[in-house]
mmCIF file of C-alpha atoms in Angstrom:
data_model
loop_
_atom_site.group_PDB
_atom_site.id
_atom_site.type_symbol
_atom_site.label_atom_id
_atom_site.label_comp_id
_atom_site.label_asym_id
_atom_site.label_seq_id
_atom_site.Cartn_x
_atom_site.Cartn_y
_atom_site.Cartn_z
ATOM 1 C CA UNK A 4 10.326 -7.628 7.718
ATOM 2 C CA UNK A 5 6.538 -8.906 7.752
ATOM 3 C CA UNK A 6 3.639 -7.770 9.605
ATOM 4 C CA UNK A 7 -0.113 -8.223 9.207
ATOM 5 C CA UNK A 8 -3.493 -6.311 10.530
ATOM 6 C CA UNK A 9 -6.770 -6.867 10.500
ATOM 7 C CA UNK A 10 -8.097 -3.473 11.301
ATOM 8 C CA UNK A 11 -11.908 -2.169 11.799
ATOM 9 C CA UNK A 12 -13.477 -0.423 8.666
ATOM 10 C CA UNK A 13 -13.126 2.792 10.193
ATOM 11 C CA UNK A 14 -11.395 5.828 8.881
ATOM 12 C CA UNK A 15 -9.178 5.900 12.168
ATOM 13 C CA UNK A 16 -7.765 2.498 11.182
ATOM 14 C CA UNK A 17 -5.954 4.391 7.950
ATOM 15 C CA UNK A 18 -3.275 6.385 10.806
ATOM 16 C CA UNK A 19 -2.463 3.157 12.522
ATOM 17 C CA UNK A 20 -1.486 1.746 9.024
ATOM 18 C CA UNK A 21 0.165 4.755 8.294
ATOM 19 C CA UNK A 22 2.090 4.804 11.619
ATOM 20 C CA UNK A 23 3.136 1.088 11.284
ATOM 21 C CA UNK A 24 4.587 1.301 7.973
ATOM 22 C CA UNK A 25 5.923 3.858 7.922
ATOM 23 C CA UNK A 26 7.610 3.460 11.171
ATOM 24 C CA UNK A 27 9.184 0.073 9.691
ATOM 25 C CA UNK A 28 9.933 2.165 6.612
ATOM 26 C CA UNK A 29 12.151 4.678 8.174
ATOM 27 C CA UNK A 30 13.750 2.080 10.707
ATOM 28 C CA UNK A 31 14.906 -0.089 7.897
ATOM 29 C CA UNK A 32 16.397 3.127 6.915
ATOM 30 C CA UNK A 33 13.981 4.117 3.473
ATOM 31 C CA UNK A 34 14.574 7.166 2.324
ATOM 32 C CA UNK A 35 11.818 9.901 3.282
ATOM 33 C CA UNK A 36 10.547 10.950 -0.526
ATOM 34 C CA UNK A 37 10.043 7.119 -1.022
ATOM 35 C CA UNK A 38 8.220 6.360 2.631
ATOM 36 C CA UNK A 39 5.614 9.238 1.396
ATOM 37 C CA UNK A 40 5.126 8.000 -1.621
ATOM 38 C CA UNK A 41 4.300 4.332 0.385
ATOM 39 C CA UNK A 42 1.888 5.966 2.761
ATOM 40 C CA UNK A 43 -0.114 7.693 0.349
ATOM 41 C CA UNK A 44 -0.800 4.882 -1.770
ATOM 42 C CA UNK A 45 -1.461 3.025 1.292
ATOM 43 C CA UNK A 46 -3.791 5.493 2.420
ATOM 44 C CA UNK A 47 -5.490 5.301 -0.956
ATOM 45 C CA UNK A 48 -5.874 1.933 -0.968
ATOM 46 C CA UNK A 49 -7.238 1.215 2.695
ATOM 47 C CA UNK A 50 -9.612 4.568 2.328
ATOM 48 C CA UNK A 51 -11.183 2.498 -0.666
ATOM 49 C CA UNK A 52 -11.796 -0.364 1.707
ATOM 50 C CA UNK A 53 -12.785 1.510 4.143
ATOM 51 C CA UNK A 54 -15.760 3.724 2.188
ATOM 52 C CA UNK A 55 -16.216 1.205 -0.420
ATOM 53 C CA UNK A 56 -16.412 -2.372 0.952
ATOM 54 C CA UNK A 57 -19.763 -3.343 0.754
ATOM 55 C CA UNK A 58 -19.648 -6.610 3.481
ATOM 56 C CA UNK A 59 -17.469 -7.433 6.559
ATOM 57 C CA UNK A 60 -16.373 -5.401 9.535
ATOM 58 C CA UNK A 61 -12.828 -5.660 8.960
ATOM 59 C CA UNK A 62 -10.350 -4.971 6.503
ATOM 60 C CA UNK A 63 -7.003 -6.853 6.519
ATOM 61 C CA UNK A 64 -3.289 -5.309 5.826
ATOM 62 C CA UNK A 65 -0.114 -7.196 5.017
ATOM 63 C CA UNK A 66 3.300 -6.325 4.053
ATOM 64 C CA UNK A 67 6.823 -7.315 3.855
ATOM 65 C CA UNK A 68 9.779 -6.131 2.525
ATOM 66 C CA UNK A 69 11.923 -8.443 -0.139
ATOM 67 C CA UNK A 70 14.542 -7.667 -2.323
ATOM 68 C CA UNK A 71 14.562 -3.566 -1.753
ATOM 69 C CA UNK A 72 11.205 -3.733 -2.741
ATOM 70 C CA UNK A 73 8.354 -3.252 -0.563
ATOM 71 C CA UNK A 74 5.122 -5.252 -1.096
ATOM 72 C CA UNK A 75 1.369 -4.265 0.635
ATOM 73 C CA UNK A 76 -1.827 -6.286 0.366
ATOM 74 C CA UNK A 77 -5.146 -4.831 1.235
ATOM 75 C CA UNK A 78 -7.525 -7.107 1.175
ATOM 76 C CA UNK A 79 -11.333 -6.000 1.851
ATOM 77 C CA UNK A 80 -15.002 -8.184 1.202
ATOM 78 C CA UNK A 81 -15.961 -5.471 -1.438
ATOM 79 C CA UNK A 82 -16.834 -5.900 -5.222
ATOM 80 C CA UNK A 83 -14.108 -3.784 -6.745
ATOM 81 C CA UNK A 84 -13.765 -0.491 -8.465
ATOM 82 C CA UNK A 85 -16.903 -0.071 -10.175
ATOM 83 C CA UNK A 86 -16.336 -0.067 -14.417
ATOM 84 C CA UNK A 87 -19.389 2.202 -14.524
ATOM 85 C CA UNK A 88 -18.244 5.228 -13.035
ATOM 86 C CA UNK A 89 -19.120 7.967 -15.462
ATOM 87 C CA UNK A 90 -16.036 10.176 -16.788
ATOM 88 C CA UNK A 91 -16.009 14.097 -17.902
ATOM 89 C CA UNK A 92 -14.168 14.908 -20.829
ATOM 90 C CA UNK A 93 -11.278 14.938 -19.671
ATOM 91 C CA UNK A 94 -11.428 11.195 -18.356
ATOM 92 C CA UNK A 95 -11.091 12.428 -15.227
ATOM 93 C CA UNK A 96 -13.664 10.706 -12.752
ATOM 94 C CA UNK A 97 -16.396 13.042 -11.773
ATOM 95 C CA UNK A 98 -16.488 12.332 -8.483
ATOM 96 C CA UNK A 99 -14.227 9.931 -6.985
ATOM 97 C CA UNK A 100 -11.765 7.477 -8.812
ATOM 98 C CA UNK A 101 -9.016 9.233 -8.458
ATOM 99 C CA UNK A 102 -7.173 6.820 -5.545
ATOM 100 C CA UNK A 103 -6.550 4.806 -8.280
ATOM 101 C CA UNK A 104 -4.614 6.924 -10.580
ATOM 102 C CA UNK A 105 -2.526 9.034 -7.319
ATOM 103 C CA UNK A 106 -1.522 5.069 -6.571
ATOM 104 C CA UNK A 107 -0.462 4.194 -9.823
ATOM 105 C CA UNK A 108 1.531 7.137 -10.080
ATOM 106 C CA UNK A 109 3.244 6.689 -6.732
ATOM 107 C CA UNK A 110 4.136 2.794 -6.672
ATOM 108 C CA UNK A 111 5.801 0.628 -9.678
ATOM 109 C CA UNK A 112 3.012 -1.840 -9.480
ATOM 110 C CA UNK A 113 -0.760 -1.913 -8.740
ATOM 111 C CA UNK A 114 -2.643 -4.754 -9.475
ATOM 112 C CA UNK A 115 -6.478 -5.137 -8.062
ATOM 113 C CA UNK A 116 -8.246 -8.547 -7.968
ATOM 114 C CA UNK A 117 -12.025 -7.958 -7.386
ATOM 115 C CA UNK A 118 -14.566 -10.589 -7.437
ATOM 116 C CA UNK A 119 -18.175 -10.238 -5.662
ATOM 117 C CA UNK A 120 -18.083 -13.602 -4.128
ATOM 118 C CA UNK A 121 -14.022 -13.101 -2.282
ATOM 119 C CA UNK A 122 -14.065 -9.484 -2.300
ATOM 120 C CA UNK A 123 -11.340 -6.992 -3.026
ATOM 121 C CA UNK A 124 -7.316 -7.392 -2.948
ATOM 122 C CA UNK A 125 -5.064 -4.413 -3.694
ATOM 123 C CA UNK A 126 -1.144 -5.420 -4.389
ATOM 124 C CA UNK A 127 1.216 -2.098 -4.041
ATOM 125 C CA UNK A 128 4.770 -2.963 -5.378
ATOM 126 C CA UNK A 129 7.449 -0.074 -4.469
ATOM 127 C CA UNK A 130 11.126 -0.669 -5.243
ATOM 128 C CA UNK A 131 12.324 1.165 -2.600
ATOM 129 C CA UNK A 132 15.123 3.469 -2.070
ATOM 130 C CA UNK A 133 17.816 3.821 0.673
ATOM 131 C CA UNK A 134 19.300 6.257 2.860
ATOM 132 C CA UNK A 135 23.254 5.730 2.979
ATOM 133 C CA UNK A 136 23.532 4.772 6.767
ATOM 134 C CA UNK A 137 20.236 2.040 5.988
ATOM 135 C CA UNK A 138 19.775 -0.870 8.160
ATOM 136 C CA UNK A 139 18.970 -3.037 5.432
ATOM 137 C CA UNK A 140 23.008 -1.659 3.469
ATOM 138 C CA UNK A 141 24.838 -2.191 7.181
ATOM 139 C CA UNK A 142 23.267 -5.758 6.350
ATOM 140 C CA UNK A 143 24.512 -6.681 3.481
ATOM 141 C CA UNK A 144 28.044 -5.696 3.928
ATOM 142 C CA UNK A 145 28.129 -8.214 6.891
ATOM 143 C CA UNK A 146 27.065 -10.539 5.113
ATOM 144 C CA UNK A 147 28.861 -9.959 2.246
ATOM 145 C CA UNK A 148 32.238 -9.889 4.508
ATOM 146 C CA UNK A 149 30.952 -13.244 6.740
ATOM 147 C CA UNK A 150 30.710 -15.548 3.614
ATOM 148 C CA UNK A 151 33.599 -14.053 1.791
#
């Protein structure tokens, strides 16, 4: 499963992506606890394009699934997470920042690539987990049976 989007920087393009990966989620037959934890690092991700993207009207989404894991690229014409943001005590952000953090707890792999003059690309990498009727399991076994 692929897809791609290129999606206006508006805060009502963050529900379509929700609605379109998660629908492909749950029809390859992901379990629920692991589509939520997709969305809302998805949701992170794009809401950072979406407030913080500093040139271009568009944002662009991609994904695909490969090897139980599913892979999303959000790829804005912004400068990056700012290294300046000033933190409390705690080393909380004071005021934002925390998108960031909320992904890297949800997925197994963030990485960000940020530079001013090709903007901003987010990589979320979730191994992902299956209910026991999946599409994806009914798959295999076919497969598994056809080239025994």
């Amino acid at each position: 499963m692929k897809f791609s989007l290129a999606l206006p920087r508006e805060k009502l393009s963050i529900p379509v992506i929700r609605r379109v990966v998660g629908d492909a989620l749950r029809g390859l037959g992901v379990t629920e606890d692991c589509v939520a934890d997709v969305l809302v690092a998805a949701s992170e991700a794009c809401t950072n394009a979406v407030q913080h993207a500093r040139g271009g009207a568009e944002f662009e989404v991609s994904g695909w699934v490969d090897g139980g894991t599913c892979v999303l690229r959000i790829e804005d014409w912004g400068c990056g997470p700012r290294p300046s943001e000033k933190q409390d005590e705690s080393g909380d952000l004071v005021e934002s920042g925390r998108g960031i953090r909320i992904m890297r707890a949800l997925v197994d792999d963030l990485s960000i690539d940020a530079a001013p003059d090709r903007g901003t690309v987010v990589h979320l990498r979730k191994r992902l987990t299956w209910q026991d009727g999946a599409l994806v399991r009914r798959l295999e076994r076919q497969l598994a049976r056809s080239a025994g």
